[in-house]
């Protein structure tokens, strides 16, 4: 994976860092804040995710690691492997959730062309996440 993020997004959630991290660390909660995900199935040390409709990764395996104000999703077995890192920072009004997407250096896909579309879709999901953790 490259060490340079393809894109970053951030949102302020009216929730604690602990509550935000708890939701992010539970892959089953993806069903609540990522609308195109239809199933999340527990596997050996990872989760199998299935999306509906046209998606770059209709099926993928995600490993989740959490700790010290960060949650990382490592995706494999889809068309595009990636690492999605969420950094949680306590703020007076709640928790600043920053996400950064990292992909391998050589994907064979037009990442620069896809990045603006993906950034927008990921930001919409991040906004839904902020609403979920605040409720």
C-alpha atoms as an extended CHARMM CRD file, in Angstrom:
* protein
*
       135  EXT
         1         1  UNK       CA              0.0000000000        0.0000000000        0.0000000000  PROA      1               0.0000000000
         2         2  UNK       CA              1.0870000000        3.4980000000       -0.6570000000  PROA      2               0.0000000000
         3         3  UNK       CA              1.6720000000        5.7850000000        2.3090000000  PROA      3               0.0000000000
         4         4  UNK       CA             -0.0320000000        8.6740000000        0.5260000000  PROA      4               0.0000000000
         5         5  UNK       CA             -3.7780000000        8.9390000000        0.9570000000  PROA      5               0.0000000000
         6         6  UNK       CA             -5.8550000000        8.9460000000       -2.2240000000  PROA      6               0.0000000000
         7         7  UNK       CA             -8.2450000000       11.2530000000       -0.3910000000  PROA      7               0.0000000000
         8         8  UNK       CA             -9.3050000000       12.2920000000        3.0950000000  PROA      8               0.0000000000
         9         9  UNK       CA            -12.6570000000       13.3170000000        4.5540000000  PROA      9               0.0000000000
        10        10  UNK       CA            -13.7060000000       14.5160000000        7.9530000000  PROA      10              0.0000000000
        11        11  UNK       CA            -16.8670000000       15.0820000000        9.9160000000  PROA      11              0.0000000000
        12        12  UNK       CA            -17.6950000000       16.2110000000       13.4470000000  PROA      12              0.0000000000
        13        13  UNK       CA            -19.8650000000       13.7260000000       15.3380000000  PROA      13              0.0000000000
        14        14  UNK       CA            -21.7470000000       14.7550000000       18.4480000000  PROA      14              0.0000000000
        15        15  UNK       CA            -20.5480000000       11.7090000000       20.3510000000  PROA      15              0.0000000000
        16        16  UNK       CA            -17.5800000000       10.6270000000       22.4200000000  PROA      16              0.0000000000
        17        17  UNK       CA            -14.4350000000        9.1130000000       20.9420000000  PROA      17              0.0000000000
        18        18  UNK       CA            -15.2600000000        5.8480000000       22.7300000000  PROA      18              0.0000000000
        19        19  UNK       CA            -18.7870000000        5.6760000000       21.2740000000  PROA      19              0.0000000000
        20        20  UNK       CA            -17.5170000000        6.5490000000       17.7870000000  PROA      20              0.0000000000
        21        21  UNK       CA            -14.7670000000        3.9340000000       17.9910000000  PROA      21              0.0000000000
        22        22  UNK       CA            -17.2180000000        1.2950000000       19.2220000000  PROA      22              0.0000000000
        23        23  UNK       CA            -19.4540000000        1.7470000000       16.1620000000  PROA      23              0.0000000000
        24        24  UNK       CA            -16.5090000000        1.8290000000       13.7430000000  PROA      24              0.0000000000
        25        25  UNK       CA            -14.9230000000       -1.2700000000       15.2670000000  PROA      25              0.0000000000
        26        26  UNK       CA            -18.1270000000       -3.3040000000       14.8040000000  PROA      26              0.0000000000
        27        27  UNK       CA            -18.3620000000       -4.3550000000       11.1420000000  PROA      27              0.0000000000
        28        28  UNK       CA            -22.0540000000       -5.2400000000       11.5840000000  PROA      28              0.0000000000
        29        29  UNK       CA            -22.7180000000       -1.5050000000       12.0370000000  PROA      29              0.0000000000
        30        30  UNK       CA            -21.6530000000       -0.9800000000        8.3990000000  PROA      30              0.0000000000
        31        31  UNK       CA            -25.1880000000       -2.0940000000        7.5200000000  PROA      31              0.0000000000
        32        32  UNK       CA            -26.4760000000        1.0730000000        9.2410000000  PROA      32              0.0000000000
        33        33  UNK       CA            -24.2050000000        3.6770000000        7.6760000000  PROA      33              0.0000000000
        34        34  UNK       CA            -23.1360000000        2.2740000000        4.2800000000  PROA      34              0.0000000000
        35        35  UNK       CA            -26.4020000000        1.8060000000        2.3630000000  PROA      35              0.0000000000
        36        36  UNK       CA            -25.0040000000       -0.2500000000       -0.5310000000  PROA      36              0.0000000000
        37        37  UNK       CA            -23.7530000000       -2.9810000000        1.8330000000  PROA      37              0.0000000000
        38        38  UNK       CA            -26.3290000000       -5.7560000000        2.0130000000  PROA      38              0.0000000000
        39        39  UNK       CA            -24.5610000000       -8.3920000000        4.1350000000  PROA      39              0.0000000000
        40        40  UNK       CA            -21.7440000000       -8.5620000000        6.6490000000  PROA      40              0.0000000000
        41        41  UNK       CA            -20.7310000000      -12.0800000000        7.6420000000  PROA      41              0.0000000000
        42        42  UNK       CA            -18.2020000000      -12.9620000000       10.3120000000  PROA      42              0.0000000000
        43        43  UNK       CA            -15.3070000000      -15.0720000000        9.0980000000  PROA      43              0.0000000000
        44        44  UNK       CA            -11.9900000000      -16.2070000000       10.5630000000  PROA      44              0.0000000000
        45        45  UNK       CA            -10.3790000000      -12.9790000000       11.8360000000  PROA      45              0.0000000000
        46        46  UNK       CA            -12.2080000000      -10.9610000000        9.1610000000  PROA      46              0.0000000000
        47        47  UNK       CA            -15.6220000000      -10.1090000000        7.7920000000  PROA      47              0.0000000000
        48        48  UNK       CA            -17.0860000000      -10.8210000000        4.3750000000  PROA      48              0.0000000000
        49        49  UNK       CA            -18.9690000000       -7.8540000000        2.9190000000  PROA      49              0.0000000000
        50        50  UNK       CA            -21.3900000000       -7.9220000000       -0.0090000000  PROA      50              0.0000000000
        51        51  UNK       CA            -22.7100000000       -4.8560000000       -1.8290000000  PROA      51              0.0000000000
        52        52  UNK       CA            -25.7400000000       -4.4920000000       -4.0610000000  PROA      52              0.0000000000
        53        53  UNK       CA            -25.7140000000       -2.9830000000       -7.5310000000  PROA      53              0.0000000000
        54        54  UNK       CA            -22.6700000000       -1.8170000000       -9.4610000000  PROA      54              0.0000000000
        55        55  UNK       CA            -19.7510000000       -1.4850000000       -7.0600000000  PROA      55              0.0000000000
        56        56  UNK       CA            -16.0130000000       -1.7450000000       -7.5550000000  PROA      56              0.0000000000
        57        57  UNK       CA            -15.8640000000       -4.2820000000       -4.7170000000  PROA      57              0.0000000000
        58        58  UNK       CA            -19.1280000000       -6.1930000000       -4.7180000000  PROA      58              0.0000000000
        59        59  UNK       CA            -17.5480000000       -8.7880000000       -2.4460000000  PROA      59              0.0000000000
        60        60  UNK       CA            -14.5790000000       -8.2090000000       -0.1570000000  PROA      60              0.0000000000
        61        61  UNK       CA            -12.9400000000       -9.3870000000        3.0400000000  PROA      61              0.0000000000
        62        62  UNK       CA            -12.3290000000       -6.7140000000        5.6800000000  PROA      62              0.0000000000
        63        63  UNK       CA            -10.0440000000       -6.9920000000        8.6750000000  PROA      63              0.0000000000
        64        64  UNK       CA            -10.7200000000       -4.4430000000       11.4110000000  PROA      64              0.0000000000
        65        65  UNK       CA             -8.1430000000       -3.2480000000       13.9230000000  PROA      65              0.0000000000
        66        66  UNK       CA             -8.8600000000       -0.6780000000       16.6170000000  PROA      66              0.0000000000
        67        67  UNK       CA             -6.9160000000        1.0960000000       19.2930000000  PROA      67              0.0000000000
        68        68  UNK       CA             -5.5380000000        4.4220000000       20.4800000000  PROA      68              0.0000000000
        69        69  UNK       CA             -8.1030000000        6.6370000000       18.7440000000  PROA      69              0.0000000000
        70        70  UNK       CA             -7.8580000000        4.8510000000       15.4110000000  PROA      70              0.0000000000
        71        71  UNK       CA             -9.8180000000        2.1950000000       13.5390000000  PROA      71              0.0000000000
        72        72  UNK       CA             -8.4360000000        0.6280000000       10.3620000000  PROA      72              0.0000000000
        73        73  UNK       CA            -10.2930000000       -1.3770000000        7.7440000000  PROA      73              0.0000000000
        74        74  UNK       CA             -8.0120000000       -3.4900000000        5.5560000000  PROA      74              0.0000000000
        75        75  UNK       CA             -9.8670000000       -4.7910000000        2.5020000000  PROA      75              0.0000000000
        76        76  UNK       CA             -8.7280000000       -7.7080000000        0.3790000000  PROA      76              0.0000000000
        77        77  UNK       CA            -10.2560000000      -10.1370000000       -2.1000000000  PROA      77              0.0000000000
        78        78  UNK       CA            -12.1340000000       -7.4380000000       -4.0160000000  PROA      78              0.0000000000
        79        79  UNK       CA            -11.1520000000       -5.8060000000       -7.3140000000  PROA      79              0.0000000000
        80        80  UNK       CA             -9.3680000000       -3.0630000000       -5.3310000000  PROA      80              0.0000000000
        81        81  UNK       CA             -7.4730000000       -3.7710000000       -2.1300000000  PROA      81              0.0000000000
        82        82  UNK       CA             -7.4020000000       -0.7780000000        0.2070000000  PROA      82              0.0000000000
        83        83  UNK       CA             -6.7710000000        0.4490000000        3.7290000000  PROA      83              0.0000000000
        84        84  UNK       CA             -9.2530000000        2.9040000000        5.2290000000  PROA      84              0.0000000000
        85        85  UNK       CA             -7.9590000000        4.5960000000        8.3610000000  PROA      85              0.0000000000
        86        86  UNK       CA            -10.3030000000        6.4480000000       10.7250000000  PROA      86              0.0000000000
        87        87  UNK       CA             -8.6420000000        8.7940000000       13.2060000000  PROA      87              0.0000000000
        88        88  UNK       CA            -10.7870000000        9.9640000000       16.1250000000  PROA      88              0.0000000000
        89        89  UNK       CA             -9.9760000000       13.2090000000       17.9230000000  PROA      89              0.0000000000
        90        90  UNK       CA            -11.8890000000       14.5840000000       20.9100000000  PROA      90              0.0000000000
        91        91  UNK       CA            -13.2230000000       18.0980000000       20.3390000000  PROA      91              0.0000000000
        92        92  UNK       CA            -15.3350000000       20.3660000000       22.5140000000  PROA      92              0.0000000000
        93        93  UNK       CA            -18.4160000000       19.6740000000       20.3610000000  PROA      93              0.0000000000
        94        94  UNK       CA            -17.8330000000       15.9110000000       20.0490000000  PROA      94              0.0000000000
        95        95  UNK       CA            -15.4420000000       13.7910000000       17.9940000000  PROA      95              0.0000000000
        96        96  UNK       CA            -13.6680000000       14.7550000000       14.8130000000  PROA      96              0.0000000000
        97        97  UNK       CA            -13.6650000000       11.6510000000       12.6060000000  PROA      97              0.0000000000
        98        98  UNK       CA            -11.1030000000       11.7840000000        9.8270000000  PROA      98              0.0000000000
        99        99  UNK       CA            -10.8820000000        9.0630000000        7.2140000000  PROA      99              0.0000000000
       100       100  UNK       CA             -8.0320000000        8.4650000000        4.8050000000  PROA      100             0.0000000000
       101       101  UNK       CA             -8.0660000000        5.9570000000        1.9410000000  PROA      101             0.0000000000
       102       102  UNK       CA             -4.8700000000        4.1920000000        0.8870000000  PROA      102             0.0000000000
       103       103  UNK       CA             -4.5320000000        1.8670000000       -2.1100000000  PROA      103             0.0000000000
       104       104  UNK       CA             -1.6350000000       -0.1410000000       -3.5870000000  PROA      104             0.0000000000
       105       105  UNK       CA              0.7790000000        1.7530000000       -5.8360000000  PROA      105             0.0000000000
       106       106  UNK       CA             -0.1000000000       -0.2590000000       -8.9290000000  PROA      106             0.0000000000
       107       107  UNK       CA             -3.7700000000       -1.1710000000       -9.1390000000  PROA      107             0.0000000000
       108       108  UNK       CA             -4.3440000000       -1.2420000000      -12.8760000000  PROA      108             0.0000000000
       109       109  UNK       CA             -7.3180000000        1.0650000000      -12.2660000000  PROA      109             0.0000000000
       110       110  UNK       CA             -7.6420000000        4.8120000000      -13.0430000000  PROA      110             0.0000000000
       111       111  UNK       CA             -7.4580000000        5.8320000000       -9.3690000000  PROA      111             0.0000000000
       112       112  UNK       CA             -6.9540000000        9.5620000000      -10.0860000000  PROA      112             0.0000000000
       113       113  UNK       CA            -10.1100000000        9.6110000000      -12.1910000000  PROA      113             0.0000000000
       114       114  UNK       CA            -12.0910000000        7.5860000000       -9.6560000000  PROA      114             0.0000000000
       115       115  UNK       CA            -10.9020000000        9.5080000000       -6.5680000000  PROA      115             0.0000000000
       116       116  UNK       CA            -13.3600000000       12.4690000000       -6.7070000000  PROA      116             0.0000000000
       117       117  UNK       CA            -16.3510000000       10.1450000000       -7.1110000000  PROA      117             0.0000000000
       118       118  UNK       CA            -15.1500000000        7.8300000000       -4.3300000000  PROA      118             0.0000000000
       119       119  UNK       CA            -14.3540000000       10.7840000000       -2.0410000000  PROA      119             0.0000000000
       120       120  UNK       CA            -17.9210000000       12.0710000000       -2.3900000000  PROA      120             0.0000000000
       121       121  UNK       CA            -19.4780000000        8.6300000000       -1.7600000000  PROA      121             0.0000000000
       122       122  UNK       CA            -17.2260000000        8.0030000000        1.2440000000  PROA      122             0.0000000000
       123       123  UNK       CA            -18.0830000000       11.4530000000        2.6490000000  PROA      123             0.0000000000
       124       124  UNK       CA            -21.8040000000       10.7040000000        2.3830000000  PROA      124             0.0000000000
       125       125  UNK       CA            -21.2300000000        7.4680000000        4.3090000000  PROA      125             0.0000000000
       126       126  UNK       CA            -19.0950000000        9.2890000000        6.8860000000  PROA      126             0.0000000000
       127       127  UNK       CA            -21.9020000000       11.8160000000        7.3940000000  PROA      127             0.0000000000
       128       128  UNK       CA            -24.3440000000        8.9280000000        8.0090000000  PROA      128             0.0000000000
       129       129  UNK       CA            -21.8460000000        7.4530000000       10.4860000000  PROA      129             0.0000000000
       130       130  UNK       CA            -21.7680000000       10.7400000000       12.4110000000  PROA      130             0.0000000000
       131       131  UNK       CA            -25.5800000000       10.6860000000       12.6090000000  PROA      131             0.0000000000
       132       132  UNK       CA            -25.5890000000        7.0740000000       13.8340000000  PROA      132             0.0000000000
       133       133  UNK       CA            -23.0210000000        7.6170000000       16.5950000000  PROA      133             0.0000000000
       134       134  UNK       CA            -24.8350000000       10.7800000000       17.7530000000  PROA      134             0.0000000000
       135       135  UNK       CA            -28.1430000000        8.9660000000       18.2780000000  PROA      135             0.0000000000
